[in-house]
GROMACS .gro file of C-alpha atoms in nm:
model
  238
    1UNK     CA    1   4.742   7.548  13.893
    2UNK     CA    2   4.594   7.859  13.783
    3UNK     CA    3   4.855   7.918  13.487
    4UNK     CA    4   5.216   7.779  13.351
    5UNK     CA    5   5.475   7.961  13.209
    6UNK     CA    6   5.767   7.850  12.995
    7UNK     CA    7   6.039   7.975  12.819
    8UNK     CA    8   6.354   7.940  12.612
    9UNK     CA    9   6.622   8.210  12.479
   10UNK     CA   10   6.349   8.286  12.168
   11UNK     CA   11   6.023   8.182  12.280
   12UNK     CA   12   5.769   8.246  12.549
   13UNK     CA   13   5.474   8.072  12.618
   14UNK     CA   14   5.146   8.055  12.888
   15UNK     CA   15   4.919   7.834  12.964
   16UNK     CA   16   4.566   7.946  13.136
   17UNK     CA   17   4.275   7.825  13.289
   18UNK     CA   18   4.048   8.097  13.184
   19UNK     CA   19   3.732   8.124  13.296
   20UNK     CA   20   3.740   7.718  13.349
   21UNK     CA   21   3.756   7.517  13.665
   22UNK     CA   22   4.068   7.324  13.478
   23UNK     CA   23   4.325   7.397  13.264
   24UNK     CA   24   4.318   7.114  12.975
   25UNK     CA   25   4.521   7.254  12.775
   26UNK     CA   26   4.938   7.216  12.759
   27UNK     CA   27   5.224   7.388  12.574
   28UNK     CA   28   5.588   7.262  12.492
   29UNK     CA   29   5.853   7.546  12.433
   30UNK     CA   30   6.174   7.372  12.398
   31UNK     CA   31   6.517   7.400  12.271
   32UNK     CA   32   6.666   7.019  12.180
   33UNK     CA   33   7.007   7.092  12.024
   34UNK     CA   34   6.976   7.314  11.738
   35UNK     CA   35   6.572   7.301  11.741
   36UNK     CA   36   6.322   7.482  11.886
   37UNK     CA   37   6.029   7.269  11.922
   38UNK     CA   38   5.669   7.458  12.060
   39UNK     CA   39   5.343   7.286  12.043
   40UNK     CA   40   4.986   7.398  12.160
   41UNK     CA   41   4.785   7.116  12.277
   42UNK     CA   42   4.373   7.201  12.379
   43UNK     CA   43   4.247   6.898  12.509
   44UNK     CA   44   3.895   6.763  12.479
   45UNK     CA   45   3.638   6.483  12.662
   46UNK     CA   46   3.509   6.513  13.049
   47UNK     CA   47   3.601   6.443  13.388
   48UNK     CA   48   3.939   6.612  13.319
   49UNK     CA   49   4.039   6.382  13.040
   50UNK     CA   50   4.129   6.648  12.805
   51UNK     CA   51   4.411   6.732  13.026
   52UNK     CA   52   4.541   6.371  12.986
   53UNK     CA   53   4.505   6.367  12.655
   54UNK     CA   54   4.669   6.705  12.574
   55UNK     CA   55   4.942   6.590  12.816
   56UNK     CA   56   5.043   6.274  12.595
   57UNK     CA   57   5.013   6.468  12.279
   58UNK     CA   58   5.323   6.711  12.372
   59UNK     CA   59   5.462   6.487  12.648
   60UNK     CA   60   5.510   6.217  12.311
   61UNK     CA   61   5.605   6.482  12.088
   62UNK     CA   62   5.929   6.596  12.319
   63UNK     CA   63   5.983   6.237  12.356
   64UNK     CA   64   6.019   6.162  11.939
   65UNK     CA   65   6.247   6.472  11.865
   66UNK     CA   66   6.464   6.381  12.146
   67UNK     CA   67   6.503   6.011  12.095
   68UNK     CA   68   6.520   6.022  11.690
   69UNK     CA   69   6.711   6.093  11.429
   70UNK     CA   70   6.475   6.099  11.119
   71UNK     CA   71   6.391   6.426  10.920
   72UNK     CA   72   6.184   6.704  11.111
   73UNK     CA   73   5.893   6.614  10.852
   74UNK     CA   74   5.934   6.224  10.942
   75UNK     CA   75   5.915   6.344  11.279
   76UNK     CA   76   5.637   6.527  11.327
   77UNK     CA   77   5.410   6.264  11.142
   78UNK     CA   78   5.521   5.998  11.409
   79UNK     CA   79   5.498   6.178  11.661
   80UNK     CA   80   5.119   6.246  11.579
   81UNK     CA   81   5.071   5.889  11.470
   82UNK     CA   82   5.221   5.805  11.810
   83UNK     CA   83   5.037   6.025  12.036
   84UNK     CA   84   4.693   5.932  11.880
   85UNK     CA   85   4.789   5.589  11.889
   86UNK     CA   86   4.901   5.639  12.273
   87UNK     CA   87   4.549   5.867  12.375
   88UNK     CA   88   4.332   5.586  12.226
   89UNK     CA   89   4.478   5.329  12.420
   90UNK     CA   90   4.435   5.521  12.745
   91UNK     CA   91   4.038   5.598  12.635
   92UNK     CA   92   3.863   5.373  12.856
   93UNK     CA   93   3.617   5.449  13.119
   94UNK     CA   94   3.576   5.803  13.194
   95UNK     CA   95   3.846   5.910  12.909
   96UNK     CA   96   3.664   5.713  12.696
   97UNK     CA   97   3.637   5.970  12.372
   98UNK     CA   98   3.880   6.176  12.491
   99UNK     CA   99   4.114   6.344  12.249
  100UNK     CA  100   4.309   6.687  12.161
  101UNK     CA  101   4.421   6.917  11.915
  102UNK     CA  102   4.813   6.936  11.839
  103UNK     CA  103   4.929   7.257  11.648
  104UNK     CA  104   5.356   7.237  11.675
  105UNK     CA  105   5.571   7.459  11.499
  106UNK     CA  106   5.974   7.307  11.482
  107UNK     CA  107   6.286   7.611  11.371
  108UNK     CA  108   6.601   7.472  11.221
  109UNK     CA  109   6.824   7.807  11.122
  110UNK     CA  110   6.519   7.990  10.884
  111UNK     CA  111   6.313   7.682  10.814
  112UNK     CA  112   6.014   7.624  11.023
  113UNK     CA  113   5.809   7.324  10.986
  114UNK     CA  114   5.452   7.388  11.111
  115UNK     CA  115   5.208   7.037  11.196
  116UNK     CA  116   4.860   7.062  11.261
  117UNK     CA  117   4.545   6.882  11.356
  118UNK     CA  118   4.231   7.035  11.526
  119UNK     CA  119   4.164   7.411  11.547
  120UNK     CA  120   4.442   7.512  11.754
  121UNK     CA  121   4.650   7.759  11.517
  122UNK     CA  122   4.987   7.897  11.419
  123UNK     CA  123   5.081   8.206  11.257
  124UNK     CA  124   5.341   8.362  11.088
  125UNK     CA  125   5.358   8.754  11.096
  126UNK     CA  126   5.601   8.975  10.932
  127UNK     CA  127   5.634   9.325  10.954
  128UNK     CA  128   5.343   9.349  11.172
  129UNK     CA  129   5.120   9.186  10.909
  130UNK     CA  130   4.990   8.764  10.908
  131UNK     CA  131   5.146   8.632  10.619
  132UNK     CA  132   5.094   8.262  10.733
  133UNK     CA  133   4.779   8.103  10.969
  134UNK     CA  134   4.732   7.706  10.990
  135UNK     CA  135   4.373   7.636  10.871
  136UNK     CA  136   4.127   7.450  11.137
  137UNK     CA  137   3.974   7.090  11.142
  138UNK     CA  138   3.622   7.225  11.196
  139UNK     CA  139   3.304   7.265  11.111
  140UNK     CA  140   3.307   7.677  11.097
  141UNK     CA  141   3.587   7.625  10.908
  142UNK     CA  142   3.409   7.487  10.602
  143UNK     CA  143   3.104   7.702  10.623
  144UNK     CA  144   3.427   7.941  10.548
  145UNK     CA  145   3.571   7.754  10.285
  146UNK     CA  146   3.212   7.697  10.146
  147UNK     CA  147   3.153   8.074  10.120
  148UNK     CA  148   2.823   8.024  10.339
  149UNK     CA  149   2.965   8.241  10.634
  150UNK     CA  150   3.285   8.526  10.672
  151UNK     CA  151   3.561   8.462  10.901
  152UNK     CA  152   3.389   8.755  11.115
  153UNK     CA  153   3.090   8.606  11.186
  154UNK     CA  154   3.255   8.222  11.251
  155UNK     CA  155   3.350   8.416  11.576
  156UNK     CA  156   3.016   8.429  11.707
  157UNK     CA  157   2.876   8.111  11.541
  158UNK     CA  158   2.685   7.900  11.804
  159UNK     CA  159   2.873   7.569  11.639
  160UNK     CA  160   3.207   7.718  11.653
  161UNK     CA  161   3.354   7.505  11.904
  162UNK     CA  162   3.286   7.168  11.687
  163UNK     CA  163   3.632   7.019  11.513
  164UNK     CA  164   3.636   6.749  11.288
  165UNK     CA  165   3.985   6.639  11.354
  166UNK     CA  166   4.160   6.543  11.683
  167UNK     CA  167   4.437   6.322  11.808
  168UNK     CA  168   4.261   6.034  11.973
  169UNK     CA  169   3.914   6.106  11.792
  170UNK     CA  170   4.035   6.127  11.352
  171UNK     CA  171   4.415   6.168  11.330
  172UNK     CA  172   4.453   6.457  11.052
  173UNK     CA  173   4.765   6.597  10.991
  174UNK     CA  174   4.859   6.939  10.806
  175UNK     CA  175   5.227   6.970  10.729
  176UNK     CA  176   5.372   7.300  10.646
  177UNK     CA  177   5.689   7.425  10.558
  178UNK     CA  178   5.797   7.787  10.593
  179UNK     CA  179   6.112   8.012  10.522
  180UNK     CA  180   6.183   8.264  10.839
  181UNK     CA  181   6.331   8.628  10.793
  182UNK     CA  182   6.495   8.805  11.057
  183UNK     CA  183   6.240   8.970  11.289
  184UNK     CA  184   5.962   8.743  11.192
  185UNK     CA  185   5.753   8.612  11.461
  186UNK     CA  186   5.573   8.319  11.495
  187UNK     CA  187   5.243   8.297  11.676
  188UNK     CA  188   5.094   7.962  11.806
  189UNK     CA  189   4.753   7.950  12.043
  190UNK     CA  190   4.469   7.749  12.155
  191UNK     CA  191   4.130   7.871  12.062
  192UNK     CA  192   4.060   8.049  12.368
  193UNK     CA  193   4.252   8.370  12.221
  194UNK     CA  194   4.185   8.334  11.852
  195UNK     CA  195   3.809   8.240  11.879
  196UNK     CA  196   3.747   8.556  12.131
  197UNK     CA  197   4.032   8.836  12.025
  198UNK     CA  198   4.009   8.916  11.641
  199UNK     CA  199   4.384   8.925  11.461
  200UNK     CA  200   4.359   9.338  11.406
  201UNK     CA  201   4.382   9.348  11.782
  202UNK     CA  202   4.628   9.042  11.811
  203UNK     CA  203   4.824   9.254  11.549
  204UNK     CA  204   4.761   9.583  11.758
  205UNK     CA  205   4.941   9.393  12.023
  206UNK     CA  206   5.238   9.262  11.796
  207UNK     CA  207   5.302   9.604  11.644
  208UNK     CA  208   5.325   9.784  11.995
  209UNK     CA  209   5.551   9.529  12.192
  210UNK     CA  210   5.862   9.462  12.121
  211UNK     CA  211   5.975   9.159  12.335
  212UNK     CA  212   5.781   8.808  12.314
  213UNK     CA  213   5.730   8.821  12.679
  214UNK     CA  214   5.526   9.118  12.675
  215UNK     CA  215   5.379   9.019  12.343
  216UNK     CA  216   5.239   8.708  12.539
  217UNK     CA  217   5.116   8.868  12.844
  218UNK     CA  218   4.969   9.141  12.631
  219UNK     CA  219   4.736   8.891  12.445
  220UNK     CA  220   4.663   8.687  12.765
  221UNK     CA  221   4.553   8.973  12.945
  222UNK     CA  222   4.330   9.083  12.592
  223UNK     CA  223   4.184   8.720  12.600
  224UNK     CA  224   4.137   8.703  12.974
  225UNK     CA  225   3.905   8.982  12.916
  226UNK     CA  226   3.667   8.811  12.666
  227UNK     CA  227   3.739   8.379  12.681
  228UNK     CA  228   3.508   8.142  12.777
  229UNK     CA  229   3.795   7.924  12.751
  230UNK     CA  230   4.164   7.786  12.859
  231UNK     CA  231   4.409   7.990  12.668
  232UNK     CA  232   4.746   7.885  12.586
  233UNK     CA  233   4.985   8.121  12.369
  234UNK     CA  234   5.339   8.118  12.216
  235UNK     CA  235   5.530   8.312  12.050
  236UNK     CA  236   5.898   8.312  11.914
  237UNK     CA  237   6.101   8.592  11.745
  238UNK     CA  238   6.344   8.494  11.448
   0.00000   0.00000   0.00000
């Protein structure tokens, strides 16, 4: 399938094949009582084994928030633990080595609780300005951190594409915890919009559309224009 949609009172989100034979990426936009639970998945390894491995990352994720009781942080760390546990045991053969980023972003009321591992991201934008972005597992990353290249030129850096933390390859996980205002929107997305569309003109988006629906289709038609790559992108309005 070319592309999947999916949505919930709040949240919208796409998943796209790009400019790639197949789509291994997979989103979760959910509402499980008084949650909303979204997760960006990008999966990674050949003959199609990123799409398995992206598929038991949220597939498990869904399946811990609906079948526990535990604290949302609790939660999200088992459900990682799980799902890593879960892809290496299906490595063998051609999935041997396969793994996946997991970026998931859980609302209670105005708390959200943001887990990450790999270079998917998350955002939090507020009054048409990021206040929030996960940070990625990778190796541009630290040339960042390390002051040896700027966040402009990481787009166009020939290693860019190189994380140091997946589920199924090194389990890393990044909790964060975040109070939501009214109007506040949160942004989540594989690296086939953030690594080819640079935030002013994500934000260019965000300031002109109003309604997450068009906010999404907006962005996927801006990285449609420019990926190499699947693109999957969510966003929810507070």
């Amino acid at each position: 399938m070319e592309f999947i949609t999916k949505e919930v009172d709040k949240a919208y989100g796409v998943s796209h094949k790009g400019k790639r034979e197949n789509n291994e990426d997979n989103i979760l936009v959910e509402k499980i009582n008084d949650i909303y639970l979204l997760a960006v998945a990008d999966g990674l390894g050949g003959h199609n084994a990123g799409e398995v491995a992206s598929k038991i990352a949220t597939e498990t994720l869904r399946e811990v928030f609906l079948t526990n009781n535990e604290d949302i942080e609790s939660l999200l760390i088992k459900a990682y633990e799980e799902a890593h546990k879960r892809i290496l045991e299906e490595a063998v053969g051609d999935k041997e080595g396969m793994g996946t980023t997991l970026t998931t972003a859980v609302i209670r009321g105005d708390k959200c609780y943001i887990a990450n591992c790999g270079d998917s991201r998350a955002y939090l934008i507020r009054n048409g300005e990021i206040v929030f972005k996960t940070k990625d597992h990778s190796l541009v990353q630290a040339l960042i951190d390390n002051g040896i290249i700027s966040e402009e030129e990481a787009l166009t850096h020939p290693m860019k594409n190189i994380i140091s933390h997946a589920l199924g390859v090194e389990l890393k996980v990044d909790l964060y915890n975040l109070e939501l205002k009214e109007g506040d929107l949160l942004l989540l997305s594989s690296d086939g919009l953030h690594d080819y569309v640079r935030e002013r003109e994500i934000l260019d988006v965000i300031r002109e559309k109003k309604e997450v629906k068009e906010i999404v289709n907006s962005l996927l038609e801006l990285a449609l224009e420019k990926t190499k790559d699947n693109v999957s992108i969510i966003v929810y309005k507070h």
